[in-house]
């Protein structure tokens, strides 16, 4: 019989995490599916469970020194409704799941689940997000691209929990997210593409591009982005083919029940062309 811990404070949660081997439940929208059993039966949790979804300390959203911090227990719906969260961060979240799931699910849960098809991950990589990990030993911050080490793999230690996600803010003039799924809502991405850019006087001052669902983790290539930076709108069309070829080498999609590797590759590169040719160049 597993124990269920429902701590009242973060300090209590960290103490429990340090003393017991626990499975963290935040919104539970991934965990409950993963460990579900037949109707009417309790989930088949492999170890004691630590519920952190109600901790007030993890429910905060704030801007500190130009960075947005989102507490680990902030739900996706709360994030979407919050006035401090810019639209380019909300963009992929709007396309996640359905209202009922967004009322429970969290950004931190999507990150810690580290699925190759997690909708928030391309955005988190593109914006150079960091995750804060806490334990009774102390606190450490890791860039998301280091925290995630593979499909469903992270650097989270057994006594740690993620307390917040931090995103540097910028005045992006353009944001773009496309998710290819089997239907409009409640669909896991077959492929996804997130990009933001700053354009000034008809030229690209910054651009960040990230592909989801086409490799074990998100694909981002700063050298490819830099090849577009400084380019005037009129010069972008001439660069599409080179950039497309470079990304084509980096994408390593899989065949699975949701899609084929070939479809994922083709559609992802078409989204890249669409973004550069129709949005960045206009
Ligand atoms: C019907 C349905 C539709 C869905 N649609 C989408 C979709 O369109 N796009 C998408 O990306 N996802 C989708 N999901 C998956 C899920 O809703 C998201 O991944 C959600 O963001 C998970 O958040 P959560 O808080 O519920 O995570 P949980 O299920 O609570 O946890 C997920 C994992 O992260 C760990 N974890 C959670 N919080 C922490 C923390 N603070 N510190 C350390 N570890 C932690 C847990 O131990 C677990 O391993 C869907 C799920 C369902 C059931």
XYZ file of C-alpha atoms and ligand atoms in Angstrom:
335
model
C 0.000 0.000 0.000
C 1.545 3.330 -1.028
C 1.462 6.389 1.234
C 0.178 9.721 -0.063
C 1.913 12.792 1.362
C 0.088 16.131 1.138
C 2.482 18.691 2.658
C 1.280 22.122 3.800
C 4.506 23.978 3.000
C 7.406 23.735 0.569
C 9.816 23.090 3.470
C 7.694 20.127 4.541
C 7.581 18.842 0.947
C 11.381 19.009 0.664
C 11.800 17.215 3.975
C 9.482 14.396 2.841
C 11.296 14.238 -0.492
C 14.610 13.902 1.373
C 13.371 11.117 3.656
C 11.182 8.979 1.353
C 11.409 7.712 -2.194
C 8.438 9.524 -3.751
C 6.639 10.097 -7.026
C 5.684 13.763 -7.394
C 2.123 14.519 -8.440
C 1.513 18.092 -9.507
C -1.612 18.423 -11.680
C -1.506 14.662 -12.192
C -2.562 14.791 -15.854
C 0.437 12.758 -17.016
C 0.939 10.704 -13.848
C -2.676 9.546 -13.556
C -2.698 8.384 -17.182
C 0.636 6.614 -16.819
C -0.377 4.615 -13.722
C -4.094 4.153 -14.407
C -5.759 0.774 -14.040
C -9.188 -0.553 -14.870
C -12.211 1.546 -14.029
C -12.836 1.693 -10.278
C -9.336 0.557 -9.307
C -6.808 2.837 -7.622
C -3.817 3.851 -9.787
C -0.853 1.515 -9.736
C 1.701 3.923 -8.248
C 5.149 2.313 -8.003
C 6.102 4.210 -4.826
C 4.779 6.669 -2.244
C 3.222 9.792 -3.713
C 3.994 13.432 -2.879
C 1.277 15.880 -3.894
C 2.648 19.391 -4.487
C -0.143 20.892 -6.600
C -1.691 22.895 -3.742
C 1.449 24.453 -2.243
C 0.873 28.225 -2.049
C 4.630 28.936 -2.392
C 4.573 27.277 -5.827
C 1.558 29.244 -7.071
C 3.311 32.574 -7.732
C 3.898 34.385 -11.033
C 6.237 37.408 -10.925
C 8.657 39.469 -12.990
C 12.051 39.969 -11.352
C 14.869 41.821 -13.151
C 13.366 41.318 -16.602
C 12.664 37.622 -16.055
C 9.284 35.965 -15.633
C 9.109 33.316 -12.922
C 6.275 30.817 -12.982
C 5.757 28.742 -9.837
C 5.734 24.990 -10.356
C 2.117 24.554 -9.230
C 0.668 27.330 -11.430
C -1.836 25.612 -13.695
C -1.830 26.126 -17.444
C -5.201 27.926 -17.157
C -3.842 30.284 -14.476
C -0.844 30.999 -16.691
C -3.097 31.775 -19.673
C -5.193 34.177 -17.604
C -2.273 36.004 -15.977
C -1.638 39.597 -17.169
C 2.142 39.418 -16.577
C 2.589 36.503 -18.987
C 3.279 37.751 -22.534
C 1.318 36.402 -25.473
C 4.340 34.660 -27.044
C 4.599 32.429 -23.947
C 0.850 31.758 -23.939
C 0.847 30.829 -27.645
C 1.796 27.121 -27.328
C -0.054 26.727 -24.013
C -3.350 27.690 -25.693
C -2.982 24.670 -27.963
C -2.369 22.201 -25.155
C -4.976 19.620 -24.247
C -8.446 20.972 -23.351
C -9.761 23.436 -20.737
C -10.351 20.659 -18.176
C -6.783 19.338 -18.494
C -5.347 22.874 -18.497
C -7.214 23.535 -15.234
C -5.107 20.800 -13.603
C -1.900 20.488 -15.665
C 1.142 22.690 -15.081
C 4.078 24.048 -17.073
C 6.477 22.426 -14.586
C 4.714 19.087 -15.081
C 5.041 19.370 -18.859
C 8.736 20.194 -18.429
C 9.512 17.457 -15.875
C 7.613 14.888 -17.928
C 10.126 15.748 -20.695
C 8.126 14.116 -23.476
C 9.545 14.756 -26.949
C 6.063 16.002 -27.890
C 5.496 18.286 -24.871
C 3.948 21.450 -26.291
C 5.703 23.915 -24.003
C 9.205 22.571 -24.613
C 10.060 24.257 -27.956
C 9.028 27.588 -26.382
C 11.110 26.916 -23.238
C 14.186 26.026 -25.319
C 13.764 28.970 -27.699
C 13.465 31.465 -24.849
C 16.439 30.016 -22.903
C 14.261 29.132 -19.911
C 15.755 27.886 -16.651
C 14.326 25.552 -14.040
C 14.954 25.935 -10.313
C 15.448 22.666 -8.449
C 15.196 22.598 -4.657
C 16.045 20.001 -2.018
C 17.029 20.101 1.654
C 20.613 20.305 0.333
C 19.918 23.658 -1.348
C 18.834 25.196 -4.630
C 20.284 24.942 -8.124
C 19.223 26.448 -11.432
C 19.672 24.686 -14.752
C 18.946 25.794 -18.315
C 16.050 23.687 -19.597
C 18.253 22.406 -22.444
C 20.608 20.896 -19.824
C 17.874 19.745 -17.460
C 16.330 17.539 -20.160
C 18.811 14.844 -21.147
C 16.640 12.724 -23.460
C 13.072 11.626 -24.137
C 11.419 11.438 -20.686
C 14.861 11.887 -19.082
C 15.899 14.754 -16.813
C 18.586 15.624 -14.308
C 16.049 15.733 -11.440
C 17.518 13.995 -8.381
C 15.359 11.757 -6.129
C 15.343 14.333 -3.305
C 14.656 17.356 -5.554
C 11.581 19.046 -6.886
C 11.233 21.813 -9.450
C 9.998 24.975 -7.735
C 9.807 27.414 -10.652
C 10.492 28.019 -14.313
C 12.209 31.300 -15.256
C 11.992 32.908 -18.691
C 13.992 35.970 -19.807
C 11.578 38.478 -21.374
C 12.179 40.459 -24.579
C 10.174 42.710 -26.882
C 9.640 40.166 -29.642
C 7.849 41.699 -32.602
C 6.890 38.320 -34.055
C 5.831 35.004 -32.538
C 4.784 31.804 -34.266
C 3.654 28.380 -33.039
C 2.248 25.582 -35.136
C 1.281 22.186 -33.798
C 0.422 19.353 -36.135
C -1.920 16.920 -34.398
C -4.648 14.466 -35.306
C -7.350 16.968 -34.256
C -7.722 20.487 -32.871
C -7.855 19.736 -29.119
C -6.580 16.976 -26.826
C -4.082 15.967 -29.489
C -0.460 15.105 -28.827
C 1.794 16.793 -31.397
C 3.066 14.817 -34.380
C 5.324 17.794 -35.014
C 5.548 21.281 -33.569
C 7.414 24.462 -34.391
C 7.942 27.570 -32.242
C 9.722 30.764 -33.236
C 10.062 34.347 -32.045
C 11.902 37.238 -33.629
C 12.735 40.885 -33.192
C 12.645 42.869 -36.412
C 13.821 46.470 -36.615
C 13.826 48.699 -39.683
C 13.028 45.746 -41.958
C 15.916 43.631 -40.722
C 16.172 40.640 -38.338
C 17.714 41.687 -35.021
C 17.108 38.371 -33.222
C 15.391 35.109 -34.081
C 14.900 31.890 -32.123
C 13.591 28.703 -33.710
C 12.769 25.367 -32.040
C 11.329 22.101 -33.375
C 9.362 19.623 -31.221
C 8.481 15.922 -31.768
C 11.229 15.365 -34.344
C 14.016 14.109 -32.052
C 14.324 12.777 -28.475
C 14.540 16.398 -27.301
C 13.825 19.794 -28.842
C 16.036 20.811 -31.783
C 17.464 24.302 -31.683
C 20.479 25.525 -33.689
C 21.942 28.887 -32.683
C 24.297 28.901 -35.707
C 21.260 28.572 -38.026
C 19.518 31.406 -36.196
C 22.643 33.571 -36.393
C 22.802 33.047 -40.153
C 19.430 34.859 -40.347
C 20.280 37.648 -37.897
C 21.207 40.919 -39.590
C 19.428 39.903 -42.806
C 17.046 42.373 -44.438
C 13.544 41.125 -45.325
C 14.418 41.076 -49.030
C 17.425 38.823 -48.403
C 15.669 36.122 -46.375
C 14.216 34.134 -49.294
C 17.735 33.447 -50.571
C 18.714 31.921 -47.225
C 15.794 29.521 -46.807
C 17.327 26.597 -48.703
C 20.634 26.625 -46.781
C 18.893 26.876 -43.418
C 16.371 24.216 -44.444
C 19.176 21.809 -45.373
C 20.987 22.388 -42.084
C 17.870 21.739 -40.004
C 17.113 18.737 -42.215
C 20.383 17.191 -40.994
C 19.514 17.849 -37.351
C 15.977 16.405 -37.293
C 15.846 12.696 -36.367
C 12.110 11.911 -36.262
C 10.700 8.462 -35.533
C 7.947 6.325 -37.029
C 5.327 5.612 -34.358
C 1.588 5.122 -33.932
C 0.923 8.851 -34.311
C 2.877 9.524 -37.511
C 5.755 8.575 -39.777
C 9.283 9.929 -39.627
C 9.012 11.105 -43.220
C 5.795 13.068 -42.602
C 7.235 14.651 -39.467
C 10.385 15.745 -41.291
C 8.542 17.138 -44.330
C 5.936 19.040 -42.356
C 8.508 20.468 -39.918
C 10.657 21.817 -42.727
C 7.560 23.258 -44.439
C 6.744 25.089 -41.214
C 10.282 26.485 -41.195
C 9.815 27.728 -44.770
C 6.431 29.191 -43.870
C 7.875 31.016 -40.874
C 10.872 32.486 -42.716
C 9.203 33.091 -46.083
C 5.756 34.290 -45.036
C 6.247 35.773 -41.577
C 9.862 36.816 -41.038
C 10.274 38.169 -44.565
C 7.088 40.289 -44.442
C -6.395 14.244 -22.308
C -4.982 14.776 -22.226
C -4.542 15.655 -23.200
C -3.241 16.153 -23.162
N -2.847 17.007 -24.142
C -1.589 17.502 -24.131
C -1.157 18.390 -25.162
O -1.913 18.774 -26.057
N 0.131 18.827 -25.115
C 1.001 18.441 -24.135
O 2.153 18.863 -24.152
N 0.603 17.615 -23.138
C -0.657 17.140 -23.110
N -1.066 16.290 -22.105
C -0.106 15.914 -21.056
C -0.197 16.743 -19.742
O -1.471 17.318 -19.567
C 0.875 17.860 -19.701
O 2.152 17.306 -19.887
C 0.831 18.656 -18.379
O 1.520 19.868 -18.551
C 1.438 17.881 -17.209
O 1.370 18.688 -16.040
P 0.925 18.060 -14.647
O 1.081 19.117 -13.624
O -0.418 17.434 -14.762
O 2.040 16.925 -14.470
P 1.990 15.616 -13.566
O 1.203 14.555 -14.242
O 1.635 15.943 -12.166
O 3.551 15.239 -13.601
C 4.205 14.928 -14.821
C 5.630 14.443 -14.500
O 6.422 15.499 -13.988
C 6.831 15.246 -12.635
N 6.666 16.524 -11.941
C 5.574 17.339 -11.986
N 5.821 18.473 -11.313
C 7.080 18.363 -10.821
C 7.894 19.221 -10.035
N 7.468 20.413 -9.627
N 9.136 18.810 -9.721
C 9.591 17.606 -10.158
N 8.869 16.746 -10.896
C 7.621 17.125 -11.222
C 5.921 14.130 -12.131
O 6.531 13.344 -11.138
C 5.692 13.353 -13.424
O 6.803 12.540 -13.695
C -2.366 15.780 -22.110
C -2.823 14.913 -21.108
C -4.113 14.416 -21.162
C -4.591 13.488 -20.074
